Coordinates of C-alpha atoms and ligand atoms in Angstrom, one line a residue:
M108 CA 53.3 -4.5 0.8
F109 CA 54.2 -7.2 -1.7
K110 CA 54.8 -9.5 1.2
D111 CA 51.3 -8.8 2.5
L112 CA 49.8 -9.5 -0.9
K113 CA 51.7 -12.8 -1.1
R114 CA 50.5 -13.8 2.4
F115 CA 46.9 -12.8 1.6
T116 CA 47.0 -14.9 -1.7
Y117 CA 48.4 -17.8 0.2
A118 CA 45.8 -17.6 3.0
R119 CA 43.0 -17.4 0.5
K120 CA 44.2 -20.4 -1.4
L121 CA 44.5 -22.3 1.9
K122 CA 41.0 -21.4 2.8
Q123 CA 39.7 -22.5 -0.6
W124 CA 41.5 -25.8 -0.3
R125 CA 40.3 -26.4 3.2
E126 CA 36.7 -25.8 2.2
E127 CA 37.1 -28.2 -0.7
V128 CA 38.5 -31.1 1.2
Q129 CA 36.7 -30.4 4.4
P130 CA 33.4 -28.5 3.8
I131 CA 32.2 -26.5 6.7
P132 CA 29.4 -28.4 8.3
T133 CA 26.1 -26.6 8.1
Y134 CA 25.6 -26.6 11.9
F135 CA 28.9 -24.7 12.1
D136 CA 27.9 -22.2 9.5
G137 CA 28.5 -19.2 11.7
L138 CA 26.0 -17.8 14.2
E139 CA 25.8 -14.6 12.1
N140 CA 24.3 -16.6 9.2
L141 CA 21.5 -17.8 11.5
C142 CA 21.0 -14.3 13.0
D143 CA 20.9 -12.8 9.5
R144 CA 18.4 -15.4 8.4
L145 CA 16.1 -14.9 11.4
H146 CA 16.5 -11.1 11.7
P147 CA 17.6 -9.7 8.4
D148 CA 18.2 -5.9 8.2
K149 CA 16.9 -5.9 4.7
L150 CA 15.0 -8.2 2.3
W151 CA 14.6 -8.0 -1.4
L152 CA 11.2 -8.9 -2.5
Q153 CA 9.5 -9.3 -5.9
I154 CA 5.8 -9.2 -6.6
S155 CA 4.7 -12.6 -7.9
D156 CA 0.9 -12.0 -7.9
I157 CA -1.7 -9.3 -7.3
K158 CA -5.4 -9.8 -6.5
Q159 CA -8.1 -7.3 -6.0
L160 CA -9.7 -7.8 -2.6
S161 CA -12.2 -5.0 -2.6
P162 CA -12.8 -1.7 -4.6
D163 CA -9.9 0.0 -2.8
T164 CA -7.7 -2.9 -1.5
K165 CA -5.3 -5.3 -3.3
L166 CA -3.5 -8.3 -2.1
F167 CA 0.2 -8.4 -3.1
R168 CA 2.2 -11.6 -3.0
F169 CA 6.0 -11.2 -2.7
V170 CA 8.6 -13.9 -3.2
P171 CA 12.3 -13.6 -2.4
A172 CA 14.5 -11.8 -5.0
R173 CA 18.1 -10.8 -5.6
S174 CA 20.4 -11.6 -2.6
T175 CA 17.4 -12.7 -0.5
K176 CA 17.3 -16.5 -0.9
V177 CA 14.8 -17.3 1.7
L178 CA 12.2 -15.2 3.6
A179 CA 12.7 -14.6 7.3
P180 CA 10.4 -16.4 9.6
F181 CA 7.8 -14.2 11.4
R182 CA 5.1 -14.4 14.0
A183 CA 1.5 -13.9 13.0
G184 CA 0.7 -10.2 13.6
Q185 CA 4.0 -8.8 12.6
Y186 CA 4.7 -6.4 9.7
I187 CA 7.4 -5.4 7.3
G188 CA 8.4 -1.9 6.2
L189 CA 8.2 -1.7 2.4
T190 CA 10.5 0.9 0.7
V191 CA 9.3 2.7 -2.5
E192 CA 10.7 5.5 -4.5
I193 CA 8.1 8.0 -5.9
N194 CA 9.3 10.9 -8.0
G195 CA 12.8 10.7 -6.4
V196 CA 11.5 10.5 -2.9
R197 CA 12.6 7.4 -1.1
T198 CA 10.3 6.4 1.7
S199 CA 8.8 3.4 3.4
R200 CA 5.5 2.3 4.9
P201 CA 4.7 -0.6 7.3
Y202 CA 2.3 -3.2 6.2
S203 CA 1.0 -6.2 8.2
L204 CA 1.8 -9.6 6.9
V205 CA -1.4 -11.4 5.9
S206 CA 0.0 -14.7 5.0
S207 CA 0.4 -17.6 7.4
P208 CA 3.7 -17.8 9.2
N209 CA 3.6 -21.6 8.7
Q210 CA 4.9 -21.2 5.1
L211 CA 7.8 -19.0 3.9
A212 CA 7.5 -19.5 0.2
Y213 CA 6.0 -16.0 0.0
Y214 CA 4.7 -13.1 2.1
E215 CA 1.4 -11.4 1.4
L216 CA 0.4 -7.9 2.2
G217 CA -3.1 -6.4 1.9
I218 CA -2.7 -2.7 0.8
K219 CA -5.6 -0.3 1.0
K220 CA -5.5 2.8 -1.3
E221 CA -5.7 5.6 1.3
D222 CA -7.4 8.8 0.1
G223 CA -4.8 11.6 -0.1
G224 CA -2.0 9.1 0.8
F225 CA 1.4 9.1 -0.8
V226 CA 2.6 5.5 -0.9
S227 CA -0.6 3.3 -0.9
P228 CA -2.2 5.0 -4.0
Y229 CA 1.1 4.7 -5.8
L230 CA 1.3 0.9 -5.0
F231 CA -2.3 0.4 -5.8
D232 CA -2.2 2.1 -9.2
N233 CA 1.4 1.3 -10.3
A234 CA 2.8 -1.8 -8.7
K235 CA 2.9 -4.8 -11.1
V236 CA 4.0 -8.4 -11.1
G237 CA 7.8 -8.5 -11.4
D238 CA 8.5 -5.3 -9.5
L239 CA 11.3 -5.4 -7.0
F240 CA 11.2 -3.8 -3.5
E241 CA 13.5 -3.5 -0.6
A242 CA 11.9 -4.2 2.8
T243 CA 12.8 -4.6 6.4
G244 CA 12.7 -8.0 8.1
P245 CA 9.5 -8.8 10.0
L246 CA 9.0 -6.4 13.0
G247 CA 6.5 -5.7 15.7
V248 CA 5.2 -7.1 18.9
F249 CA 1.5 -7.3 18.1
C250 CA 1.4 -11.1 18.5
Y251 CA -0.3 -13.6 20.6
N252 CA 1.5 -14.2 23.9
P253 CA 0.3 -17.4 25.6
I254 CA 1.6 -16.4 29.0
F255 CA -0.1 -13.0 29.3
H256 CA -3.0 -13.3 26.9
G257 CA -4.7 -16.4 28.1
K258 CA -7.0 -18.6 26.0
D259 CA -10.0 -16.3 25.3
L260 CA -9.2 -13.7 22.7
V261 CA -11.4 -10.9 21.2
F262 CA -10.1 -9.5 17.9
I263 CA -11.6 -6.2 16.9
A264 CA -10.8 -5.1 13.4
G265 CA -11.8 -2.1 11.3
G266 CA -11.5 -2.2 7.5
S267 CA -8.0 -3.1 6.4
G268 CA -7.1 -3.7 10.1
I269 CA -8.2 -7.3 9.5
T270 CA -4.8 -8.0 7.9
P271 CA -2.7 -9.0 11.0
F272 CA -5.8 -11.0 12.3
M273 CA -5.9 -12.9 9.0
S274 CA -2.4 -14.1 9.6
M275 CA -3.2 -15.1 13.2
L276 CA -6.4 -16.9 12.2
R277 CA -4.7 -18.7 9.4
D278 CA -1.9 -19.7 11.8
F279 CA -4.2 -20.8 14.7
S280 CA -6.6 -22.7 12.5
E281 CA -3.8 -24.5 10.6
R282 CA -2.1 -25.5 13.8
V283 CA -5.4 -26.3 15.6
V284 CA -4.4 -24.1 18.5
P285 CA -6.9 -24.6 21.4
L286 CA -8.0 -20.9 21.7
N287 CA -11.4 -19.4 21.8
I288 CA -11.6 -16.4 19.4
W289 CA -14.3 -13.9 18.8
L290 CA -13.7 -11.7 15.8
L291 CA -15.7 -8.4 15.4
F292 CA -15.0 -7.0 12.0
G293 CA -16.4 -3.5 11.2
C294 CA -16.6 -2.3 7.6
L295 CA -18.5 0.3 5.7
T296 CA -20.3 -1.9 3.2
K297 CA -20.4 -5.6 2.4
E298 CA -18.1 -5.0 -0.6
D299 CA -15.5 -3.9 2.0
I300 CA -15.4 -7.1 3.9
L301 CA -12.0 -8.5 3.1
F302 CA -11.4 -12.2 3.0
R303 CA -15.1 -12.8 3.7
E304 CA -15.2 -16.3 2.2
E305 CA -12.1 -17.5 3.9
L306 CA -13.2 -16.1 7.3
E307 CA -16.5 -17.9 6.9
E308 CA -14.8 -21.1 5.9
I309 CA -12.4 -20.9 8.9
Q310 CA -15.4 -20.6 11.3
K311 CA -17.0 -23.7 9.7
R312 CA -13.8 -25.7 10.2
R313 CA -13.0 -24.4 13.7
P314 CA -16.0 -23.9 15.9
N315 CA -13.8 -22.3 18.5
I316 CA -13.4 -19.3 16.1
K317 CA -16.5 -17.1 15.8
G318 CA -16.9 -14.0 13.7
T319 CA -19.4 -11.3 13.1
F320 CA -19.4 -8.5 10.4
I321 CA -20.7 -5.1 11.5
L322 CA -21.5 -2.7 8.6
S323 CA -21.8 1.1 9.2
E324 CA -23.3 1.8 5.8
P325 CA -25.2 -1.4 4.9
S326 CA -27.2 -1.9 1.8
Q327 CA -30.9 -2.8 2.1
D328 CA -30.2 -6.5 1.5
W329 CA -27.8 -6.8 4.5
T330 CA -29.3 -8.9 7.2
G331 CA -26.3 -8.9 9.6
E332 CA -25.2 -6.5 12.3
T333 CA -25.1 -2.8 11.6
G334 CA -23.6 0.3 13.2
F335 CA -20.3 0.6 15.0
I336 CA -18.4 -1.7 17.3
S337 CA -20.0 -0.4 20.4
K338 CA -19.9 -1.9 23.9
D339 CA -23.4 -3.3 23.4
K340 CA -22.4 -5.0 20.2
I341 CA -19.2 -6.4 21.9
M342 CA -21.2 -7.7 24.8
K343 CA -23.9 -9.2 22.6
F344 CA -21.3 -11.1 20.7
I345 CA -18.9 -12.3 23.4
G346 CA -21.3 -12.7 26.3
S347 CA -18.9 -11.8 29.1
V348 CA -15.6 -9.9 29.3
D349 CA -14.2 -12.1 32.0
D350 CA -10.7 -13.5 31.4
K351 CA -10.7 -12.2 27.8
F352 CA -7.9 -10.4 26.1
F353 CA -8.7 -7.7 23.5
Y354 CA -6.8 -6.8 20.4
I355 CA -7.7 -3.7 18.3
V356 CA -6.5 -2.8 14.8
G357 CA -8.0 -0.1 12.7
N358 CA -7.6 3.6 11.9
R359 CA -7.2 6.1 14.7
E360 CA -10.9 7.2 14.8
M361 CA -12.0 3.6 15.1
Y362 CA -9.3 2.8 17.7
E363 CA -10.2 5.8 19.9
F364 CA -13.9 4.9 19.7
V365 CA -13.4 1.2 20.5
L366 CA -11.0 2.0 23.3
K367 CA -13.6 4.2 25.0
E368 CA -16.2 1.4 24.7
L369 CA -13.7 -1.0 26.3
E370 CA -13.0 1.5 29.1
E371 CA -16.7 1.7 29.8
L372 CA -16.7 -2.1 30.0
R373 CA -14.0 -1.7 32.6
I374 CA -11.4 -3.6 30.6
P375 CA -8.0 -2.7 32.2
N376 CA -5.2 -1.6 29.8
H377 CA -3.1 -4.6 30.4
R378 CA -5.8 -6.7 28.8
I379 CA -5.8 -4.6 25.6
S380 CA -3.2 -4.7 22.8
H381 CA -3.4 -2.6 19.7
E382 CA -1.6 -1.9 16.4
L383 CA -1.8 1.7 15.2
F384 CA 0.2 2.6 12.1
G385 CA 0.6 6.1 10.8
V386 CA 0.4 9.5 12.3
P387 CA -2.6 11.6 13.4
K388 CA -4.4 13.3 10.5
D389 CA -4.2 16.7 12.2
I390 CA -1.5 16.8 14.8
T391 CA -2.7 20.2 16.1
K392 CA -5.9 18.4 17.3
T393 CA -3.9 15.9 19.3
M394 CA -4.1 16.1 23.1
G395 CA -1.1 18.0 24.5
W396 CA -0.4 20.0 21.3
P397 CA 1.1 23.3 22.7
E398 CA -1.0 26.4 22.4
G399 CA 0.4 29.4 20.5
I400 CA 2.3 27.6 17.9
D401 CA 2.1 29.4 14.6
V402 CA 1.5 26.4 12.2
S403 CA 2.1 28.5 9.1
K404 CA 5.6 29.3 10.2
K405 CA 8.5 27.2 8.9
V406 CA 11.3 26.1 11.3
Q407 CA 15.0 25.5 10.5
I408 CA 16.5 22.0 10.9
T409 CA 20.2 21.7 11.0
I410 CA 21.3 18.2 10.3
D411 CA 24.7 16.6 10.9
F412 CA 25.2 13.4 9.1
I413 CA 27.9 11.2 7.5
K414 CA 27.9 10.6 3.8
S415 CA 30.6 8.5 2.0
G416 CA 32.6 8.6 5.2
L417 CA 32.6 12.4 5.4
K418 CA 30.9 14.6 8.0
E419 CA 28.3 16.9 6.5
K420 CA 26.0 19.6 7.8
K421 CA 22.9 20.8 5.9
V422 CA 20.0 23.1 6.8
I423 CA 16.4 22.7 5.6
E424 CA 13.2 24.5 6.3
V425 CA 10.2 22.4 7.3
S426 CA 6.7 22.7 8.6
C427 CA 5.9 22.0 12.2
V428 CA 2.8 20.0 11.4
E429 CA 4.5 17.3 9.5
P430 CA 6.6 14.5 11.0
L431 CA 10.3 15.2 10.8
L432 CA 11.0 12.0 8.9
N433 CA 8.6 12.9 6.1
S434 CA 10.2 16.4 5.8
I435 CA 13.7 14.9 5.6
E436 CA 12.8 12.3 3.1
R437 CA 11.1 14.9 0.9
A438 CA 14.2 17.1 1.0
K439 CA 15.7 15.0 -1.9
E440 CA 18.7 17.4 -2.2
L441 CA 20.0 16.1 1.2
G442 CA 20.3 12.5 -0.1
I443 CA 19.7 11.2 3.4
Q444 CA 17.8 8.1 4.1
I445 CA 16.9 7.3 7.7
N446 CA 16.2 3.7 8.6
S447 CA 12.5 3.3 9.3
G448 CA 10.0 0.5 10.0
C449 CA 6.8 1.2 11.9
R450 CA 6.7 5.0 11.3
S451 CA 4.7 5.3 14.5
G452 CA 7.3 5.5 17.2
E453 CA 7.5 1.8 18.1
C454 CA 10.4 0.1 16.4
A455 CA 13.1 2.8 17.2
L456 CA 14.7 2.1 13.8
C457 CA 14.7 5.8 13.0
R458 CA 16.3 6.9 16.3
T459 CA 18.0 10.2 15.8
K460 CA 20.0 12.4 18.2
L461 CA 18.4 15.8 19.1
L462 CA 21.3 18.1 19.8
S463 CA 19.1 21.2 20.5
G464 CA 15.5 22.4 20.0
K465 CA 12.1 21.0 21.0
V466 CA 9.8 18.5 19.4
F467 CA 6.2 17.4 20.0
V468 CA 5.4 13.7 20.3
P469 CA 1.8 12.5 20.7
P470 CA 1.2 11.3 24.3
E471 CA 0.3 7.7 23.3
V472 CA 3.8 7.2 21.9
I473 CA 6.1 5.5 24.4
I474 CA 9.8 6.4 24.0
R475 CA 12.2 4.1 25.6
E476 CA 13.8 5.4 28.8
A477 CA 17.3 5.0 27.4
D478 CA 16.4 7.1 24.3
R479 CA 14.7 9.8 26.4
D480 CA 17.7 10.0 28.8
N481 CA 20.1 10.3 25.9
N482 CA 18.1 12.8 23.9
F483 CA 17.2 10.4 21.1
I484 CA 13.9 11.1 19.2
H485 CA 12.0 9.2 16.7
P486 CA 11.5 11.5 13.7
C487 CA 8.7 9.4 12.3
I488 CA 6.4 10.7 15.0
S489 CA 8.2 13.9 16.2
Y490 CA 7.1 17.4 15.1
P491 CA 9.5 20.3 15.4
L492 CA 8.2 23.1 17.6
N493 CA 11.2 25.4 17.0
D494 CA 14.5 25.4 15.2
L495 CA 16.3 22.1 15.7
H496 CA 19.8 20.6 15.5
L497 CA 19.8 16.9 14.7
E498 CA 22.6 14.3 14.3
I499 CA 21.6 11.4 12.1
L500 CA 23.5 8.3 13.1
F501 CA 21.9 5.6 10.9
N502 CA 22.0 7.1 7.4
N503 CA 21.2 4.3 5.0
Ligands
LIG921 S1 10.2 4.1 12.2 FE1 9.8 3.0 13.9 S2 10.2 4.4 15.5 FE2 10.4 5.6 13.7

């Protein structure tokens, strides 16, 4: 053992000496460093500025903090998962990046205070300049793809759903990308139109970008469009649907409404892309929810996991109308933190093995074939229908 220690000390000195006389060239800095920089598992962020955007939405600016020296590059339209701890419950939520990907001095997120929400009201009311947060690296595939999306794009945003489009519009206008863009932005009132000045200014600078605001609860002095983003409004604004690619971001109700309108305009699915964060408000009203489930009954979840290198097994009782991930996070006594990003079944970060039992997953969620074949579920969007046995593989 003494010999090993001597050898180790010698090797370390030799390494130090080599690095001093012959520094490792930066281009040979190790591929892992580059991968870490491009796709970090975690980022540490600090709030450097907060701005009120509307009565219920704030803009948070984050700069790198702690071990995070530089922010990871991202594509306009991507999001990060922001981790918070509220009354001992550690959880995360995805928020689209609003800032332009052409600068990495900071990230910006526009966060709307959701009625009855858990995280957004906390951030809206409590987060202050200087606060530190752990976050995922940029994630998501809701981005412009020049090969499949063509050059004529229709952006349909509802409320805070404007955030990923803001990043795209900033990006395209800064780089003068030759795309034709029509933005239909639906809000309740004119006070809810986020980034109004900047959007109007972008349109002035770039005639290939056109926007219209549509208010569903306009005040008397509003002279613009009113109502919902119906097929008539879409056609009136874009003229023709030929060769156009459609993007939709908004809450579930808005998304379902707009999707029906696009169906009536005979837009095929492959010409529509959407970003839909969050879970249905009432899962029992979702198509395919099995009949005869007693929603007042609790089910038992047995969880195998590894903590401090040791195998553990715990049992908790949960409701079948709440996503499993929320129930597990709320069971503070477990001390389990499952990785998560999108919390809507897309990123697969929360992948967990289902050893026995049955879960309900909303039909619009696409589970990868490999996950399905190997009995992996995404607890962020899975609801337990009976007693379950889970094995958690990626405990934070
Ligand atoms: S957190 Fe993304 S799939 Fe569950």
